[in-house]
PDB file of C-alpha atoms in Angstrom:
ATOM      1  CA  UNK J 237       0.000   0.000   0.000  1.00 85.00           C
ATOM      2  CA  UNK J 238       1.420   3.544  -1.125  1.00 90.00           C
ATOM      3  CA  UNK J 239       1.896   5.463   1.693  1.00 93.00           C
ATOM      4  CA  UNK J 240      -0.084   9.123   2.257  1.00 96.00           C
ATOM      5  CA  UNK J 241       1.205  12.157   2.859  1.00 97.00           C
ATOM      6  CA  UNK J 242       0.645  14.161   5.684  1.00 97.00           C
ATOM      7  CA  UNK J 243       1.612  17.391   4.423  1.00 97.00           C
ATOM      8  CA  UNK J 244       2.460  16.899   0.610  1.00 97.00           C
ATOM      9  CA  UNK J 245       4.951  16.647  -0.643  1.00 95.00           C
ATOM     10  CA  UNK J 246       7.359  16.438   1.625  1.00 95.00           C
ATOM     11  CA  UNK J 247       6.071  14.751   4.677  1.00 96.00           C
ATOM     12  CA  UNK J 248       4.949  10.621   4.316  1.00 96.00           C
ATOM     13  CA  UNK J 249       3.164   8.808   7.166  1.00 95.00           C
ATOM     14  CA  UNK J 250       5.433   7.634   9.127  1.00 93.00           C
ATOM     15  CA  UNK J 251       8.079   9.716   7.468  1.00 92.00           C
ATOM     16  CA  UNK J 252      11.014  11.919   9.974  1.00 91.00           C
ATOM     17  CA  UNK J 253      11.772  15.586   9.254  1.00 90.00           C
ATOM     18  CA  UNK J 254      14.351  17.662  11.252  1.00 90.00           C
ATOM     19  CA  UNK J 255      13.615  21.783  10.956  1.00 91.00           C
ATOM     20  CA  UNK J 256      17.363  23.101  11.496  1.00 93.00           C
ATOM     21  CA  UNK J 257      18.344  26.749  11.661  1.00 95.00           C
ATOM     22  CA  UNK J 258      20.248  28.944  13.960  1.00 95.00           C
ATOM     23  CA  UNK J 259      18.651  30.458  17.385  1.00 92.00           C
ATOM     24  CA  UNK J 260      15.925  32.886  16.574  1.00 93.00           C
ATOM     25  CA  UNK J 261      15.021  32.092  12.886  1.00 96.00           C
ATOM     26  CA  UNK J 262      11.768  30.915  13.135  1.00 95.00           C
ATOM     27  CA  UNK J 263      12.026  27.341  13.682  1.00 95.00           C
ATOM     28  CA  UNK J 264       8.613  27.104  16.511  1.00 95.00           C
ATOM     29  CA  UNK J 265       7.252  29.319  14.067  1.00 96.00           C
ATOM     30  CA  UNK J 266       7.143  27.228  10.958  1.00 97.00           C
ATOM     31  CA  UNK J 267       6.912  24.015  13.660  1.00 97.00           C
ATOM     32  CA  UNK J 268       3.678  25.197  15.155  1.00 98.00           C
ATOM     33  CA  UNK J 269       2.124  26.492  11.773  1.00 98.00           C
ATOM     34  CA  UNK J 270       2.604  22.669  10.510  1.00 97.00           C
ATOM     35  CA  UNK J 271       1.381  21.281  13.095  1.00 97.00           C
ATOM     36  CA  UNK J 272      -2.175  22.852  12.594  1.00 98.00           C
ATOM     37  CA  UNK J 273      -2.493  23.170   9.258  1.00 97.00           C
ATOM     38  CA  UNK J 274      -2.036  19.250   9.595  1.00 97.00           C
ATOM     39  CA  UNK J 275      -4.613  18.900  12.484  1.00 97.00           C
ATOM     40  CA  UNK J 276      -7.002  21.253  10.238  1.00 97.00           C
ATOM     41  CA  UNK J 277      -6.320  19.385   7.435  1.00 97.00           C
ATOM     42  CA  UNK J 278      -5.256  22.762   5.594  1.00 97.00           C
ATOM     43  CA  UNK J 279      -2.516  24.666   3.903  1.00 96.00           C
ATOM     44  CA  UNK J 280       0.703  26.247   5.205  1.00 97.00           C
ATOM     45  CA  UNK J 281       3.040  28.026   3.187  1.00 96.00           C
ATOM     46  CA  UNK J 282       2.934  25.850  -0.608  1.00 96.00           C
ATOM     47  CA  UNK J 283       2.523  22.646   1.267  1.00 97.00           C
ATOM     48  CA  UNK J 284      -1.128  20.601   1.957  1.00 97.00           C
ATOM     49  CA  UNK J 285      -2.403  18.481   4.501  1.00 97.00           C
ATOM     50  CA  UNK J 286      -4.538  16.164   2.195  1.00 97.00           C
ATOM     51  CA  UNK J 287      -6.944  15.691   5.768  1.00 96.00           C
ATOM     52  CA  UNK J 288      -7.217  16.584   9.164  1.00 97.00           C
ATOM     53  CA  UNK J 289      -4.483  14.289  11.917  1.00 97.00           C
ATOM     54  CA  UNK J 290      -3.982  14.069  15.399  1.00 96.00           C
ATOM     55  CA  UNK J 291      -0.786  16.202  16.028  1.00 96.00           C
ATOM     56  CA  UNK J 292       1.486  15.422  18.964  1.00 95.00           C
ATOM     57  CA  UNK J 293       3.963  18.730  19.626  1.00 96.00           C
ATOM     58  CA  UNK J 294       7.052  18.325  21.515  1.00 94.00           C
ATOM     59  CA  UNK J 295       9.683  20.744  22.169  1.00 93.00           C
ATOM     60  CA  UNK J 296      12.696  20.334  24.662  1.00 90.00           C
ATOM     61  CA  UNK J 297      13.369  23.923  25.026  1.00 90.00           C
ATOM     62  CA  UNK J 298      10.716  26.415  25.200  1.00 92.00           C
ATOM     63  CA  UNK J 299       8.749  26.988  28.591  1.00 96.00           C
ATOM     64  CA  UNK J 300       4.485  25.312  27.643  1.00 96.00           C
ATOM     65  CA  UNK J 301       3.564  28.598  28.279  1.00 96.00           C
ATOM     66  CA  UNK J 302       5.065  30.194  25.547  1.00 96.00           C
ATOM     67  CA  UNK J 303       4.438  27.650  23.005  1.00 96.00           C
ATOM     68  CA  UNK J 304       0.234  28.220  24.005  1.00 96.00           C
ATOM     69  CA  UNK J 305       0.860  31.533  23.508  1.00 97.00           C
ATOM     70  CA  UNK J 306       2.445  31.100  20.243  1.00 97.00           C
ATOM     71  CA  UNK J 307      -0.563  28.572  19.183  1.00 97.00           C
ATOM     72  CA  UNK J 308      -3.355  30.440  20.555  1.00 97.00           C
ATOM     73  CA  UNK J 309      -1.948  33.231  18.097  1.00 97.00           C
ATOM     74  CA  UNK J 310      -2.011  30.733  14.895  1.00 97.00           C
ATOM     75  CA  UNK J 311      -5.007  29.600  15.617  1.00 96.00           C
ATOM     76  CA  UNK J 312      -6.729  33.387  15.944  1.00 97.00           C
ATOM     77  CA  UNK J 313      -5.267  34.548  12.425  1.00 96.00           C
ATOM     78  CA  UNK J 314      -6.118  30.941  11.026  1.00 95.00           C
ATOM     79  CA  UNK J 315      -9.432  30.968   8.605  1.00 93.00           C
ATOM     80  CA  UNK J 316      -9.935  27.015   8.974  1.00 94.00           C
ATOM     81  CA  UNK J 317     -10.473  26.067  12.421  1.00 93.00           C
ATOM     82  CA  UNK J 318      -8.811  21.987  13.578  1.00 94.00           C
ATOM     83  CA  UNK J 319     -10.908  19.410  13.330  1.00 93.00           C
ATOM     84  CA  UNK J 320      -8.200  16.979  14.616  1.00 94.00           C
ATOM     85  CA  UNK J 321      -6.547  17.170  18.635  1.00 95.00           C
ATOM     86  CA  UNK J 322      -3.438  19.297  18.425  1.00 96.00           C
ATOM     87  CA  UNK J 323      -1.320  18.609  21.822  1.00 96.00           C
ATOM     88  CA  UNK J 324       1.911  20.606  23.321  1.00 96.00           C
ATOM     89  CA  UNK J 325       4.439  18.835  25.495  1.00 96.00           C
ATOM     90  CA  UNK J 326       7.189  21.176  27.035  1.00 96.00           C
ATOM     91  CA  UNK J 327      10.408  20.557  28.623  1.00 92.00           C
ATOM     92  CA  UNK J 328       8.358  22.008  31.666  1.00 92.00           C
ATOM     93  CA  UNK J 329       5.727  19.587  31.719  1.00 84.00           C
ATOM     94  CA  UNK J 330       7.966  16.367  31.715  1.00 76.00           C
TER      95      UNK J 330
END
């Protein structure tokens, strides 16, 4: 069976993708914005999330707080609304 994409065309099911930059370049940023437009089943950027997924969010370094803030933001400027669970899990919360 051919796999699907997540978010086409660069990210399979059960596919691994690494976001690399230097400190302060937007990597949460683009991170966060995948993650919903893959729990709404929507677009980010040129790349489309063929349905709505579950989407599990971890980050070792930023404080849960911050990363809320930073979704609660995406999600109030996004015009599609996710139909799929979207979950943080912090470095604080472990």
């Amino acid at each position: 069976k051919e796999r699907e994409m997540v978010l086409a065309p660069w990210l399979p099911e059960q596919g691994l993708a690494m976001i690399y930059a230097p400190r302060g370049v937007g990597k949460t940023f683009v991170g966060l914005n995948v993650g919903y437009a893959v729990a709404a089943g929507a677009r980010f950027l040129r790349w489309t999330a063929p349905r709505p997924r579950g989407v599990l969010y971890i980050d070792g370094e930023m404080p849960g707080v911050a990363l809320q803030e930073r979704l609660a933001r995406i999600v109030a400027d996004s015009p599609i609304e996710a139909t799929a669970t979207f979950r943080l899990m912090a470095q604080d919360s472990q």
